[in-house]
mmCIF file of C-alpha atoms in Angstrom:
data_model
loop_
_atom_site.group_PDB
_atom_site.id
_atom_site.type_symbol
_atom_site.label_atom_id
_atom_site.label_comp_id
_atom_site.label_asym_id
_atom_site.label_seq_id
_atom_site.Cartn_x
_atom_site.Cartn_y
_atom_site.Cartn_z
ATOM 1 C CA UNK A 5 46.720 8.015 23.447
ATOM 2 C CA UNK A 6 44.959 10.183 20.857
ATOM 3 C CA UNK A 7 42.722 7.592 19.653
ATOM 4 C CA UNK A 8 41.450 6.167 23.094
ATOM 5 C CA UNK A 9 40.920 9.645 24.330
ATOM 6 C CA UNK A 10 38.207 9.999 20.858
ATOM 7 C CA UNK A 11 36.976 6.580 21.228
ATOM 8 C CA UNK A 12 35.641 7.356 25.040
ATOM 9 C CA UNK A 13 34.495 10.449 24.322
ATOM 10 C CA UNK A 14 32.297 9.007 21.188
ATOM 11 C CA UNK A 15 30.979 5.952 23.888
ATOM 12 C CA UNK A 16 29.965 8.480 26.192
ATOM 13 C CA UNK A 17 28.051 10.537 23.642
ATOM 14 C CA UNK A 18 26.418 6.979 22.240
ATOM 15 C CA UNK A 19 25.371 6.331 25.833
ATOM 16 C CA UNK A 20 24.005 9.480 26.522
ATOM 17 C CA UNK A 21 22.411 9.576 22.989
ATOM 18 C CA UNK A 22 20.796 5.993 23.760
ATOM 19 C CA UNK A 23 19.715 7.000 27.261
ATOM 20 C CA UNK A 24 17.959 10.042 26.294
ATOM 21 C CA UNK A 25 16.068 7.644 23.369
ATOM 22 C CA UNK A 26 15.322 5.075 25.879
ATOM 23 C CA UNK A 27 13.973 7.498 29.074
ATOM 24 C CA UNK A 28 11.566 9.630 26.236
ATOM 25 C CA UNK A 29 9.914 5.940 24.982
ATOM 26 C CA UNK A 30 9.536 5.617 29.310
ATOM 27 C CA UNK A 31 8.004 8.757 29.000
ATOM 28 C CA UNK A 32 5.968 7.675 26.284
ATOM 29 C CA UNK A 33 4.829 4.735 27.177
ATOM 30 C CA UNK A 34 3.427 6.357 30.843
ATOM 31 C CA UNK A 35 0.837 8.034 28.872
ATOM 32 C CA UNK A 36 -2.516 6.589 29.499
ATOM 33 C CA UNK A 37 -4.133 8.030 26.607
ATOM 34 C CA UNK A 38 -3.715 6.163 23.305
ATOM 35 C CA UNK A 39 -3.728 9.290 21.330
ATOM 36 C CA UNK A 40 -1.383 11.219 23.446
ATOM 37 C CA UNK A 41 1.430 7.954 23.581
ATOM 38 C CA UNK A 42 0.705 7.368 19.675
ATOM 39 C CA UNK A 43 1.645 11.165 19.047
ATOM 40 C CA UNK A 44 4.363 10.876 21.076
ATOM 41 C CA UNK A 45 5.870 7.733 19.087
ATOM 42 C CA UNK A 46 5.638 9.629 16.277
ATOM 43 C CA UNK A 47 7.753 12.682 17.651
ATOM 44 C CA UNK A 48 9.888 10.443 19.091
ATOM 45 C CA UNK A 49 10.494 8.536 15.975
ATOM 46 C CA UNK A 50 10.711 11.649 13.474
ATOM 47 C CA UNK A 51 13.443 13.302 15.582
ATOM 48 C CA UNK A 52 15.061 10.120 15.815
ATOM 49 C CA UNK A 53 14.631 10.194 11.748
ATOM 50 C CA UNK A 54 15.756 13.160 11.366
ATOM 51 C CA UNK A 55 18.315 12.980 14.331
ATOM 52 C CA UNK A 56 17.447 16.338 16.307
ATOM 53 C CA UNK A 57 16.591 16.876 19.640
ATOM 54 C CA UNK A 58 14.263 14.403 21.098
ATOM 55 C CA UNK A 59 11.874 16.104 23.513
ATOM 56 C CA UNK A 60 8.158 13.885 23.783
ATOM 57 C CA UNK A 61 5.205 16.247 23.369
ATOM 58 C CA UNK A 62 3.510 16.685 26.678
ATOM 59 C CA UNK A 63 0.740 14.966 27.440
ATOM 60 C CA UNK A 64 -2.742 16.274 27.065
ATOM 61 C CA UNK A 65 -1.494 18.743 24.166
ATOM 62 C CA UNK A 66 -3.275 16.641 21.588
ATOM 63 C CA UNK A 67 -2.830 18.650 18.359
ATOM 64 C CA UNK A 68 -3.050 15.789 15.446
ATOM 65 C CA UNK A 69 -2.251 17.474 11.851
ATOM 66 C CA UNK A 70 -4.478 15.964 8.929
ATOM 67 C CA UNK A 71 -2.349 15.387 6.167
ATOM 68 C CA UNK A 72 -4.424 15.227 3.050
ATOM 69 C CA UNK A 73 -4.676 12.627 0.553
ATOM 70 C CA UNK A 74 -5.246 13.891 -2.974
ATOM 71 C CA UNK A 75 -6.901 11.109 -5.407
ATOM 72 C CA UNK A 76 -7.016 11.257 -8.983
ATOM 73 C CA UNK A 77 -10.459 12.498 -10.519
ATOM 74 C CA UNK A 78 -11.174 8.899 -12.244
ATOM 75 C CA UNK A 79 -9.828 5.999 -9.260
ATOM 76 C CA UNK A 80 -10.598 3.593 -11.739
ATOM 77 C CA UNK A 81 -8.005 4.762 -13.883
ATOM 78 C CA UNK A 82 -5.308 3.944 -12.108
ATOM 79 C CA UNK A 83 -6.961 1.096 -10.405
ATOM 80 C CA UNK A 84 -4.562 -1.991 -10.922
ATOM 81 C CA UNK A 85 -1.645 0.187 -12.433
ATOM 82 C CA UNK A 86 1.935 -0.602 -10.879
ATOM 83 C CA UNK A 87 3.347 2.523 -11.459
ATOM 84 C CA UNK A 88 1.000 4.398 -9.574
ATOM 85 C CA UNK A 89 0.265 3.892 -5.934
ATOM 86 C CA UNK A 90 -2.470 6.193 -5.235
ATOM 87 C CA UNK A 91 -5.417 3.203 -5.732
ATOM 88 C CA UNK A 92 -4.889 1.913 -2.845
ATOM 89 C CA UNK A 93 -7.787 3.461 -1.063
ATOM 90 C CA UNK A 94 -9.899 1.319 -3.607
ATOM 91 C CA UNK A 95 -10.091 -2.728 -2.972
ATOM 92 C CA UNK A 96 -12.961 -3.434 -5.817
ATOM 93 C CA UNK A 97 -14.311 -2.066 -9.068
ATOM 94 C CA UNK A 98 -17.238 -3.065 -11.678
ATOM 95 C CA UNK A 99 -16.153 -2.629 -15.386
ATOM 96 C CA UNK A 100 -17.977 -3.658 -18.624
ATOM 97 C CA UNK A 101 -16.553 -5.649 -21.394
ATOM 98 C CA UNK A 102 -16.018 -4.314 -24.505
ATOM 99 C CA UNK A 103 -13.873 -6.779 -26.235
ATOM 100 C CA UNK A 104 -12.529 -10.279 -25.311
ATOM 101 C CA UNK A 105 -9.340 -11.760 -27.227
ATOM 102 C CA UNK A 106 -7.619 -14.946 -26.495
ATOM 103 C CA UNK A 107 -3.739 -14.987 -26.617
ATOM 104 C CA UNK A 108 -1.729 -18.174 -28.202
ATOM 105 C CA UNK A 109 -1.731 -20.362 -24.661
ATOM 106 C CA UNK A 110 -5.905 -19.510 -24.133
ATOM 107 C CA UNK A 111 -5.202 -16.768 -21.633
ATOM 108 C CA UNK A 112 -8.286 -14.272 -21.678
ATOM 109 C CA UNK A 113 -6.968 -10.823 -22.993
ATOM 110 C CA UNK A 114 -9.755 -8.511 -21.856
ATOM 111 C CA UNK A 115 -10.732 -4.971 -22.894
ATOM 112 C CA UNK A 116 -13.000 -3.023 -21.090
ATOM 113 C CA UNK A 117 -15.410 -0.152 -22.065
ATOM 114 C CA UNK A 118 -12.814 2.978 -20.414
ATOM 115 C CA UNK A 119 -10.143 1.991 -21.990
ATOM 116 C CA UNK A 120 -8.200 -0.679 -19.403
ATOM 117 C CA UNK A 121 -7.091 -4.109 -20.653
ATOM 118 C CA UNK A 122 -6.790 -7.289 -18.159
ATOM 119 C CA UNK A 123 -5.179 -10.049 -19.120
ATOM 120 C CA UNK A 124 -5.218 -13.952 -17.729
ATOM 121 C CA UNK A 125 -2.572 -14.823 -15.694
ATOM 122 C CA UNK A 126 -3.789 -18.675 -14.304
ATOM 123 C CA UNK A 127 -4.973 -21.621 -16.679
ATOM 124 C CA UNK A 128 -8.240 -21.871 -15.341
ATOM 125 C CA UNK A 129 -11.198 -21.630 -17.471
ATOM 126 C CA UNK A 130 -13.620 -18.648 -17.173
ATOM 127 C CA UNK A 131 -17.084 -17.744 -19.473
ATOM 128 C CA UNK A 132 -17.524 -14.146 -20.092
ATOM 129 C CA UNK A 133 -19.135 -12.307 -22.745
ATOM 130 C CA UNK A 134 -19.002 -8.670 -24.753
ATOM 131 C CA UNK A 135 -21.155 -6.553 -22.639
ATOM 132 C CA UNK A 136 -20.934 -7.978 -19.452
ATOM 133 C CA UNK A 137 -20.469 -6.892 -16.069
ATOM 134 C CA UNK A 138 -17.490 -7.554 -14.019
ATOM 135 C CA UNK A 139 -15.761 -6.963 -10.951
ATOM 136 C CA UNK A 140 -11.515 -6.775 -10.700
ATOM 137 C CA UNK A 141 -10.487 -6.659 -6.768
ATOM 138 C CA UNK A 142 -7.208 -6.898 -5.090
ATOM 139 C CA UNK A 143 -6.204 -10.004 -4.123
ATOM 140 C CA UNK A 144 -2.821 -11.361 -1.972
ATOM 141 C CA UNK A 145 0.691 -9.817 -2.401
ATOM 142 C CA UNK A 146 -0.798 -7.681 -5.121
ATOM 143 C CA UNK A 147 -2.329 -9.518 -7.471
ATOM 144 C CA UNK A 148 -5.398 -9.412 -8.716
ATOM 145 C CA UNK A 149 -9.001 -10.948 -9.502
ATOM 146 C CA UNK A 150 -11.402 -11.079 -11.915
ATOM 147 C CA UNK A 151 -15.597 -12.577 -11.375
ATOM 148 C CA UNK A 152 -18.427 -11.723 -11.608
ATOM 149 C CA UNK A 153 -21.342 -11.434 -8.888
ATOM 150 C CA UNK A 154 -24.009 -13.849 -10.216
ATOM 151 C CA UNK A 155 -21.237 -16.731 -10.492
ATOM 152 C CA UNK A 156 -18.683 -18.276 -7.556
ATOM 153 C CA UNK A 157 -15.422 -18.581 -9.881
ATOM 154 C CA UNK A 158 -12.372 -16.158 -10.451
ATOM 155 C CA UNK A 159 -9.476 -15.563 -12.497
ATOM 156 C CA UNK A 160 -6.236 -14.292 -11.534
ATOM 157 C CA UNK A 161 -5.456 -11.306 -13.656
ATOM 158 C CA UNK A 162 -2.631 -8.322 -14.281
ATOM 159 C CA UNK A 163 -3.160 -5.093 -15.837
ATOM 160 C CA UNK A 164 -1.507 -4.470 -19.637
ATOM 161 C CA UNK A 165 -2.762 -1.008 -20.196
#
């Protein structure tokens, strides 16, 4: 008798805890301004996060919070790096060429004049020379590519160092 006493009273409590989520998105969604509904999905999903009281922010009381985004002193730097995931703010960057190698298979191993090295990761064939400028943007599902503005062909490349 116990048990079906605790399993109604933890139904009820669900409910209630469901119907309170479901009549704040009502309330949310009856805001007219974009703003004041998009702050209020975000209250409403941060208490619902963090599983506190959920009370919507009333509308009109705009107060939007600018979190700030610190970027390293050199983007390039990190540009292309998998560990890191600040770059993201940068899609495209111009490096110079400072050394070209070639490994067993006749990927392009590339070194560039600050210190990054590119290498091939397709089998298509691609003329570059010591000295050159060239550009390395991101590409689909993180990869990236490597051309060069006065020619139409690219190479799919990943970052070594």
């Amino acid at each position: 008798m116990r048990l079906r006493w605790i399993t109604a009273v933890a139904i009820l409590v669900s409910a209630n805890a469901t119907a309170g989520i479901e009549q704040q998105l009502s309330a949310c969604a009856a805001n007219t301004d974009k703003l004041d509904r998009l702050i209020c999905y975000d209250a409403l999903a941060q208490k619902v996060k963090t599983k506190g009281p959920a009370t919507p922010p009333v509308a009109g009381a705009a107060t939007v919070a600018a979190v700030p985004v610190t970027l390293p002193a050199n983007i390039e730097d990190e540009f292309g790096n998998l560990k890191k995931e600040k770059a993201d703010a940068i899609e495209k960057i111009y490096l110079e060429v400072a050394s070209i190698k070639k490994d067993p298979y006749g990927a392009l191993k590339l070194s560039f004049t600050n210190g990054q090295v590119w290498k091939q990761t397709d089998g298509r064939r691609f003329k570059v020379k010591v000295n050159q400028s060239v550009f390395i943007e991101k590409a689909a599902l993180g990869s990236f590519i490597l051309g060069s503005d006065d020619r139409n062909s690219t190479i799919r490349v990943k970052r070594l160092k």
